[in-house]
mmCIF file with all atom_site columns, C-alpha atoms in Angstrom:
data_model
loop_
_atom_site.group_PDB
_atom_site.id
_atom_site.type_symbol
_atom_site.label_atom_id
_atom_site.label_alt_id
_atom_site.label_comp_id
_atom_site.label_asym_id
_atom_site.label_entity_id
_atom_site.label_seq_id
_atom_site.pdbx_PDB_ins_code
_atom_site.Cartn_x
_atom_site.Cartn_y
_atom_site.Cartn_z
_atom_site.occupancy
_atom_site.B_iso_or_equiv
_atom_site.pdbx_formal_charge
_atom_site.auth_seq_id
_atom_site.auth_comp_id
_atom_site.auth_asym_id
_atom_site.auth_atom_id
_atom_site.pdbx_PDB_model_num
ATOM 1   C CA . UNK A 1 1   ? 39.992 -57.938 100.701 1.00 47.00 ? 1   UNK A CA 1
ATOM 2   C CA . UNK A 1 2   ? 39.825 -54.154 100.504 1.00 52.00 ? 2   UNK A CA 1
ATOM 3   C CA . UNK A 1 3   ? 43.598 -53.847 100.653 1.00 52.00 ? 3   UNK A CA 1
ATOM 4   C CA . UNK A 1 4   ? 43.913 -56.032 97.554  1.00 53.00 ? 4   UNK A CA 1
ATOM 5   C CA . UNK A 1 5   ? 41.896 -53.439 95.634  1.00 56.00 ? 5   UNK A CA 1
ATOM 6   C CA . UNK A 1 6   ? 44.274 -50.651 96.637  1.00 56.00 ? 6   UNK A CA 1
ATOM 7   C CA . UNK A 1 7   ? 47.355 -52.432 95.361  1.00 61.00 ? 7   UNK A CA 1
ATOM 8   C CA . UNK A 1 8   ? 49.034 -50.613 92.466  1.00 60.00 ? 8   UNK A CA 1
ATOM 9   C CA . UNK A 1 9   ? 48.593 -52.300 89.087  1.00 61.00 ? 9   UNK A CA 1
ATOM 10  C CA . UNK A 1 10  ? 51.693 -53.971 87.667  1.00 71.00 ? 10  UNK A CA 1
ATOM 11  C CA . UNK A 1 11  ? 53.957 -51.736 85.607  1.00 75.00 ? 11  UNK A CA 1
ATOM 12  C CA . UNK A 1 12  ? 54.194 -52.206 81.849  1.00 80.00 ? 12  UNK A CA 1
ATOM 13  C CA . UNK A 1 13  ? 57.662 -52.994 80.408  1.00 80.00 ? 13  UNK A CA 1
ATOM 14  C CA . UNK A 1 14  ? 57.936 -49.360 79.292  1.00 83.00 ? 14  UNK A CA 1
ATOM 15  C CA . UNK A 1 15  ? 57.117 -48.057 82.786  1.00 88.00 ? 15  UNK A CA 1
ATOM 16  C CA . UNK A 1 16  ? 59.624 -50.529 84.264  1.00 86.00 ? 16  UNK A CA 1
ATOM 17  C CA . UNK A 1 17  ? 62.282 -49.045 81.967  1.00 87.00 ? 17  UNK A CA 1
ATOM 18  C CA . UNK A 1 18  ? 61.404 -45.558 83.211  1.00 90.00 ? 18  UNK A CA 1
ATOM 19  C CA . UNK A 1 19  ? 61.421 -46.731 86.838  1.00 90.00 ? 19  UNK A CA 1
ATOM 20  C CA . UNK A 1 20  ? 64.860 -48.303 86.322  1.00 90.00 ? 20  UNK A CA 1
ATOM 21  C CA . UNK A 1 21  ? 66.297 -44.964 85.204  1.00 91.00 ? 21  UNK A CA 1
ATOM 22  C CA . UNK A 1 22  ? 67.909 -42.970 88.041  1.00 91.00 ? 22  UNK A CA 1
ATOM 23  C CA . UNK A 1 23  ? 66.059 -39.914 86.762  1.00 92.00 ? 23  UNK A CA 1
ATOM 24  C CA . UNK A 1 24  ? 62.624 -41.424 87.440  1.00 94.00 ? 24  UNK A CA 1
ATOM 25  C CA . UNK A 1 25  ? 63.402 -44.007 90.150  1.00 94.00 ? 25  UNK A CA 1
ATOM 26  C CA . UNK A 1 26  ? 61.744 -42.013 92.960  1.00 95.00 ? 26  UNK A CA 1
ATOM 27  C CA . UNK A 1 27  ? 58.418 -41.673 91.137  1.00 95.00 ? 27  UNK A CA 1
ATOM 28  C CA . UNK A 1 28  ? 55.349 -43.645 92.192  1.00 94.00 ? 28  UNK A CA 1
ATOM 29  C CA . UNK A 1 29  ? 53.532 -45.808 89.596  1.00 93.00 ? 29  UNK A CA 1
ATOM 30  C CA . UNK A 1 30  ? 50.930 -43.065 89.090  1.00 93.00 ? 30  UNK A CA 1
ATOM 31  C CA . UNK A 1 31  ? 53.640 -40.404 88.689  1.00 95.00 ? 31  UNK A CA 1
ATOM 32  C CA . UNK A 1 32  ? 55.455 -42.648 86.194  1.00 94.00 ? 32  UNK A CA 1
ATOM 33  C CA . UNK A 1 33  ? 52.268 -42.906 84.124  1.00 93.00 ? 33  UNK A CA 1
ATOM 34  C CA . UNK A 1 34  ? 51.946 -39.113 84.112  1.00 94.00 ? 34  UNK A CA 1
ATOM 35  C CA . UNK A 1 35  ? 55.548 -38.678 82.934  1.00 95.00 ? 35  UNK A CA 1
ATOM 36  C CA . UNK A 1 36  ? 55.175 -41.483 80.398  1.00 94.00 ? 36  UNK A CA 1
ATOM 37  C CA . UNK A 1 37  ? 52.208 -39.615 78.940  1.00 94.00 ? 37  UNK A CA 1
ATOM 38  C CA . UNK A 1 38  ? 54.489 -36.642 78.280  1.00 95.00 ? 38  UNK A CA 1
ATOM 39  C CA . UNK A 1 39  ? 57.228 -38.665 76.591  1.00 95.00 ? 39  UNK A CA 1
ATOM 40  C CA . UNK A 1 40  ? 57.404 -39.081 72.839  1.00 96.00 ? 40  UNK A CA 1
ATOM 41  C CA . UNK A 1 41  ? 58.504 -42.307 71.215  1.00 95.00 ? 41  UNK A CA 1
ATOM 42  C CA . UNK A 1 42  ? 61.122 -42.007 68.491  1.00 97.00 ? 42  UNK A CA 1
ATOM 43  C CA . UNK A 1 43  ? 62.712 -44.755 66.422  1.00 98.00 ? 43  UNK A CA 1
ATOM 44  C CA . UNK A 1 44  ? 66.052 -44.422 64.676  1.00 98.00 ? 44  UNK A CA 1
ATOM 45  C CA . UNK A 1 45  ? 67.730 -46.669 62.150  1.00 98.00 ? 45  UNK A CA 1
ATOM 46  C CA . UNK A 1 46  ? 71.302 -47.823 62.622  1.00 96.00 ? 46  UNK A CA 1
ATOM 47  C CA . UNK A 1 47  ? 73.779 -45.017 61.822  1.00 96.00 ? 47  UNK A CA 1
ATOM 48  C CA . UNK A 1 48  ? 71.032 -42.371 61.890  1.00 97.00 ? 48  UNK A CA 1
ATOM 49  C CA . UNK A 1 49  ? 71.978 -39.126 63.656  1.00 97.00 ? 49  UNK A CA 1
ATOM 50  C CA . UNK A 1 50  ? 69.762 -38.342 66.648  1.00 97.00 ? 50  UNK A CA 1
ATOM 51  C CA . UNK A 1 51  ? 71.259 -34.894 67.141  1.00 96.00 ? 51  UNK A CA 1
ATOM 52  C CA . UNK A 1 52  ? 74.420 -33.175 65.999  1.00 95.00 ? 52  UNK A CA 1
ATOM 53  C CA . UNK A 1 53  ? 77.073 -31.334 67.925  1.00 93.00 ? 53  UNK A CA 1
ATOM 54  C CA . UNK A 1 54  ? 76.205 -27.632 68.006  1.00 93.00 ? 54  UNK A CA 1
ATOM 55  C CA . UNK A 1 55  ? 72.429 -28.080 67.636  1.00 94.00 ? 55  UNK A CA 1
ATOM 56  C CA . UNK A 1 56  ? 70.167 -26.421 70.172  1.00 93.00 ? 56  UNK A CA 1
ATOM 57  C CA . UNK A 1 57  ? 69.307 -28.867 72.960  1.00 93.00 ? 57  UNK A CA 1
ATOM 58  C CA . UNK A 1 58  ? 65.556 -29.335 73.294  1.00 94.00 ? 58  UNK A CA 1
ATOM 59  C CA . UNK A 1 59  ? 65.086 -32.748 74.891  1.00 96.00 ? 59  UNK A CA 1
ATOM 60  C CA . UNK A 1 60  ? 66.415 -35.523 77.065  1.00 95.00 ? 60  UNK A CA 1
ATOM 61  C CA . UNK A 1 61  ? 66.547 -39.022 75.548  1.00 96.00 ? 61  UNK A CA 1
ATOM 62  C CA . UNK A 1 62  ? 66.093 -42.347 77.334  1.00 95.00 ? 62  UNK A CA 1
ATOM 63  C CA . UNK A 1 63  ? 67.294 -45.450 75.498  1.00 95.00 ? 63  UNK A CA 1
ATOM 64  C CA . UNK A 1 64  ? 64.453 -47.995 75.478  1.00 93.00 ? 64  UNK A CA 1
ATOM 65  C CA . UNK A 1 65  ? 66.076 -50.454 73.041  1.00 95.00 ? 65  UNK A CA 1
ATOM 66  C CA . UNK A 1 66  ? 69.152 -50.523 70.852  1.00 97.00 ? 66  UNK A CA 1
ATOM 67  C CA . UNK A 1 67  ? 72.414 -48.667 71.385  1.00 97.00 ? 67  UNK A CA 1
ATOM 68  C CA . UNK A 1 68  ? 73.503 -45.039 70.943  1.00 97.00 ? 68  UNK A CA 1
ATOM 69  C CA . UNK A 1 69  ? 77.002 -43.693 70.328  1.00 97.00 ? 69  UNK A CA 1
ATOM 70  C CA . UNK A 1 70  ? 77.951 -40.314 71.786  1.00 95.00 ? 70  UNK A CA 1
ATOM 71  C CA . UNK A 1 71  ? 80.964 -38.695 70.096  1.00 94.00 ? 71  UNK A CA 1
ATOM 72  C CA . UNK A 1 72  ? 82.497 -35.273 69.604  1.00 92.00 ? 72  UNK A CA 1
ATOM 73  C CA . UNK A 1 73  ? 84.923 -33.654 67.222  1.00 90.00 ? 73  UNK A CA 1
ATOM 74  C CA . UNK A 1 74  ? 88.430 -32.937 68.478  1.00 86.00 ? 74  UNK A CA 1
ATOM 75  C CA . UNK A 1 75  ? 90.576 -31.068 65.991  1.00 84.00 ? 75  UNK A CA 1
ATOM 76  C CA . UNK A 1 76  ? 90.700 -33.437 63.000  1.00 87.00 ? 76  UNK A CA 1
ATOM 77  C CA . UNK A 1 77  ? 89.530 -36.576 64.801  1.00 90.00 ? 77  UNK A CA 1
ATOM 78  C CA . UNK A 1 78  ? 86.396 -37.888 66.478  1.00 88.00 ? 78  UNK A CA 1
ATOM 79  C CA . UNK A 1 79  ? 86.403 -38.903 70.148  1.00 90.00 ? 79  UNK A CA 1
ATOM 80  C CA . UNK A 1 80  ? 83.974 -41.584 71.287  1.00 91.00 ? 80  UNK A CA 1
ATOM 81  C CA . UNK A 1 81  ? 82.539 -40.359 74.576  1.00 89.00 ? 81  UNK A CA 1
ATOM 82  C CA . UNK A 1 82  ? 80.150 -43.209 75.381  1.00 91.00 ? 82  UNK A CA 1
ATOM 83  C CA . UNK A 1 83  ? 78.193 -46.140 74.048  1.00 95.00 ? 83  UNK A CA 1
ATOM 84  C CA . UNK A 1 84  ? 74.784 -46.223 75.698  1.00 95.00 ? 84  UNK A CA 1
ATOM 85  C CA . UNK A 1 85  ? 72.436 -49.176 76.042  1.00 94.00 ? 85  UNK A CA 1
ATOM 86  C CA . UNK A 1 86  ? 68.843 -49.558 77.237  1.00 93.00 ? 86  UNK A CA 1
ATOM 87  C CA . UNK A 1 87  ? 68.146 -47.714 80.476  1.00 89.00 ? 87  UNK A CA 1
ATOM 88  C CA . UNK A 1 88  ? 70.734 -44.989 79.877  1.00 92.00 ? 88  UNK A CA 1
ATOM 89  C CA . UNK A 1 89  ? 69.719 -41.389 79.265  1.00 92.00 ? 89  UNK A CA 1
ATOM 90  C CA . UNK A 1 90  ? 71.516 -38.517 77.573  1.00 94.00 ? 90  UNK A CA 1
ATOM 91  C CA . UNK A 1 91  ? 70.967 -34.882 76.672  1.00 92.00 ? 91  UNK A CA 1
ATOM 92  C CA . UNK A 1 92  ? 69.898 -34.124 80.244  1.00 91.00 ? 92  UNK A CA 1
ATOM 93  C CA . UNK A 1 93  ? 71.056 -30.498 80.324  1.00 88.00 ? 93  UNK A CA 1
ATOM 94  C CA . UNK A 1 94  ? 68.509 -29.722 77.609  1.00 90.00 ? 94  UNK A CA 1
ATOM 95  C CA . UNK A 1 95  ? 65.811 -29.963 80.295  1.00 89.00 ? 95  UNK A CA 1
ATOM 96  C CA . UNK A 1 96  ? 67.394 -26.923 81.928  1.00 87.00 ? 96  UNK A CA 1
ATOM 97  C CA . UNK A 1 97  ? 68.367 -24.685 79.013  1.00 88.00 ? 97  UNK A CA 1
ATOM 98  C CA . UNK A 1 98  ? 68.691 -24.572 75.241  1.00 86.00 ? 98  UNK A CA 1
ATOM 99  C CA . UNK A 1 99  ? 72.481 -24.448 75.021  1.00 88.00 ? 99  UNK A CA 1
ATOM 100 C CA . UNK A 1 100 ? 74.106 -26.047 71.981  1.00 92.00 ? 100 UNK A CA 1
ATOM 101 C CA . UNK A 1 101 ? 74.839 -29.770 72.192  1.00 93.00 ? 101 UNK A CA 1
ATOM 102 C CA . UNK A 1 102 ? 78.501 -30.461 72.896  1.00 91.00 ? 102 UNK A CA 1
ATOM 103 C CA . UNK A 1 103 ? 78.462 -33.879 71.216  1.00 93.00 ? 103 UNK A CA 1
ATOM 104 C CA . UNK A 1 104 ? 76.751 -35.896 68.512  1.00 95.00 ? 104 UNK A CA 1
ATOM 105 C CA . UNK A 1 105 ? 74.352 -38.755 69.277  1.00 97.00 ? 105 UNK A CA 1
ATOM 106 C CA . UNK A 1 106 ? 74.011 -41.462 66.640  1.00 97.00 ? 106 UNK A CA 1
ATOM 107 C CA . UNK A 1 107 ? 72.104 -44.755 66.649  1.00 98.00 ? 107 UNK A CA 1
ATOM 108 C CA . UNK A 1 108 ? 74.554 -47.662 66.483  1.00 97.00 ? 108 UNK A CA 1
ATOM 109 C CA . UNK A 1 109 ? 71.779 -50.028 65.494  1.00 96.00 ? 109 UNK A CA 1
ATOM 110 C CA . UNK A 1 110 ? 68.019 -49.682 65.238  1.00 97.00 ? 110 UNK A CA 1
ATOM 111 C CA . UNK A 1 111 ? 66.840 -48.143 68.464  1.00 97.00 ? 111 UNK A CA 1
ATOM 112 C CA . UNK A 1 112 ? 63.805 -46.813 70.244  1.00 96.00 ? 112 UNK A CA 1
ATOM 113 C CA . UNK A 1 113 ? 64.090 -43.744 72.436  1.00 97.00 ? 113 UNK A CA 1
ATOM 114 C CA . UNK A 1 114 ? 61.678 -42.069 74.826  1.00 95.00 ? 114 UNK A CA 1
ATOM 115 C CA . UNK A 1 115 ? 62.065 -38.310 74.379  1.00 96.00 ? 115 UNK A CA 1
ATOM 116 C CA . UNK A 1 116 ? 61.241 -35.819 77.127  1.00 96.00 ? 116 UNK A CA 1
ATOM 117 C CA . UNK A 1 117 ? 61.085 -32.279 75.721  1.00 96.00 ? 117 UNK A CA 1
ATOM 118 C CA . UNK A 1 118 ? 62.028 -29.278 77.846  1.00 95.00 ? 118 UNK A CA 1
ATOM 119 C CA . UNK A 1 119 ? 58.660 -27.604 77.147  1.00 95.00 ? 119 UNK A CA 1
ATOM 120 C CA . UNK A 1 120 ? 56.840 -30.669 78.526  1.00 96.00 ? 120 UNK A CA 1
ATOM 121 C CA . UNK A 1 121 ? 59.124 -30.741 81.570  1.00 95.00 ? 121 UNK A CA 1
ATOM 122 C CA . UNK A 1 122 ? 58.512 -27.038 82.256  1.00 94.00 ? 122 UNK A CA 1
ATOM 123 C CA . UNK A 1 123 ? 54.766 -27.573 81.911  1.00 95.00 ? 123 UNK A CA 1
ATOM 124 C CA . UNK A 1 124 ? 54.988 -30.490 84.345  1.00 95.00 ? 124 UNK A CA 1
ATOM 125 C CA . UNK A 1 125 ? 56.818 -28.273 86.847  1.00 93.00 ? 125 UNK A CA 1
ATOM 126 C CA . UNK A 1 126 ? 53.846 -25.894 86.760  1.00 95.00 ? 126 UNK A CA 1
ATOM 127 C CA . UNK A 1 127 ? 51.081 -28.509 86.886  1.00 95.00 ? 127 UNK A CA 1
ATOM 128 C CA . UNK A 1 128 ? 52.613 -31.083 89.250  1.00 95.00 ? 128 UNK A CA 1
ATOM 129 C CA . UNK A 1 129 ? 55.307 -29.570 91.430  1.00 94.00 ? 129 UNK A CA 1
ATOM 130 C CA . UNK A 1 130 ? 55.953 -32.826 93.322  1.00 96.00 ? 130 UNK A CA 1
ATOM 131 C CA . UNK A 1 131 ? 56.860 -34.769 90.180  1.00 96.00 ? 131 UNK A CA 1
ATOM 132 C CA . UNK A 1 132 ? 58.860 -31.810 88.880  1.00 95.00 ? 132 UNK A CA 1
ATOM 133 C CA . UNK A 1 133 ? 60.721 -31.603 92.198  1.00 95.00 ? 133 UNK A CA 1
ATOM 134 C CA . UNK A 1 134 ? 61.569 -35.329 92.190  1.00 96.00 ? 134 UNK A CA 1
ATOM 135 C CA . UNK A 1 135 ? 62.891 -35.232 88.624  1.00 95.00 ? 135 UNK A CA 1
ATOM 136 C CA . UNK A 1 136 ? 64.791 -31.978 89.235  1.00 94.00 ? 136 UNK A CA 1
ATOM 137 C CA . UNK A 1 137 ? 66.445 -33.400 92.355  1.00 95.00 ? 137 UNK A CA 1
ATOM 138 C CA . UNK A 1 138 ? 67.463 -36.583 90.517  1.00 94.00 ? 138 UNK A CA 1
ATOM 139 C CA . UNK A 1 139 ? 68.798 -34.474 87.637  1.00 93.00 ? 139 UNK A CA 1
ATOM 140 C CA . UNK A 1 140 ? 70.781 -32.248 90.027  1.00 93.00 ? 140 UNK A CA 1
ATOM 141 C CA . UNK A 1 141 ? 72.260 -35.307 91.769  1.00 93.00 ? 141 UNK A CA 1
ATOM 142 C CA . UNK A 1 142 ? 73.213 -36.846 88.422  1.00 89.00 ? 142 UNK A CA 1
ATOM 143 C CA . UNK A 1 143 ? 74.881 -33.661 87.179  1.00 88.00 ? 143 UNK A CA 1
ATOM 144 C CA . UNK A 1 144 ? 76.564 -33.154 90.566  1.00 90.00 ? 144 UNK A CA 1
ATOM 145 C CA . UNK A 1 145 ? 77.995 -36.672 90.456  1.00 87.00 ? 145 UNK A CA 1
ATOM 146 C CA . UNK A 1 146 ? 79.333 -36.041 86.975  1.00 80.00 ? 146 UNK A CA 1
ATOM 147 C CA . UNK A 1 147 ? 80.922 -32.794 88.133  1.00 84.00 ? 147 UNK A CA 1
ATOM 148 C CA . UNK A 1 148 ? 82.553 -34.506 91.148  1.00 88.00 ? 148 UNK A CA 1
ATOM 149 C CA . UNK A 1 149 ? 83.977 -37.197 88.833  1.00 83.00 ? 149 UNK A CA 1
ATOM 150 C CA . UNK A 1 150 ? 85.355 -34.544 86.514  1.00 78.00 ? 150 UNK A CA 1
ATOM 151 C CA . UNK A 1 151 ? 86.876 -32.585 89.424  1.00 85.00 ? 151 UNK A CA 1
ATOM 152 C CA . UNK A 1 152 ? 88.600 -35.741 90.714  1.00 83.00 ? 152 UNK A CA 1
ATOM 153 C CA . UNK A 1 153 ? 90.163 -36.300 87.293  1.00 74.00 ? 153 UNK A CA 1
ATOM 154 C CA . UNK A 1 154 ? 88.047 -39.274 86.283  1.00 67.00 ? 154 UNK A CA 1
ATOM 155 C CA . UNK A 1 155 ? 87.314 -39.503 82.564  1.00 60.00 ? 155 UNK A CA 1
ATOM 156 C CA . UNK A 1 156 ? 83.870 -38.355 81.480  1.00 56.00 ? 156 UNK A CA 1
ATOM 157 C CA . UNK A 1 157 ? 81.733 -41.122 80.081  1.00 50.00 ? 157 UNK A CA 1
ATOM 158 C CA . UNK A 1 158 ? 78.695 -39.064 79.136  1.00 49.00 ? 158 UNK A CA 1
ATOM 159 C CA . UNK A 1 159 ? 77.891 -36.088 76.990  1.00 45.00 ? 159 UNK A CA 1
ATOM 160 C CA . UNK A 1 160 ? 75.722 -33.327 78.325  1.00 45.00 ? 160 UNK A CA 1
#
């Protein structure tokens, strides 16, 4: 009977979405709740710009519902880099520095995003090193995989 009391409570749909993301997959239910408490919910209407190419990167975005188009300007045309659906994340390098965005993110249809600001991530690294380590390792693996794909000549499907 005692072991039934120690069982983790079921995850909410929002926490399941976080858990399904490669960035947060290694977190325990309690760690997910801590991270979820740091995330900000944002809603965008279809065709609304989330961020523009050249803007300072300040946050990572996780698509909770809807779809997001990532595109960038090339000479006189626009290149579609990716179409992202629920579970995908983008803007990940903004957790590491404030370099300008190299693409535009625009809502294709009405969407809900969970936003993780760099300042909150840095604060988390100071207050809970284990969670910060797990997210940092997942982020490094994700960026490393993208770099290996690029080095092997595979087309890039994500914007940084």
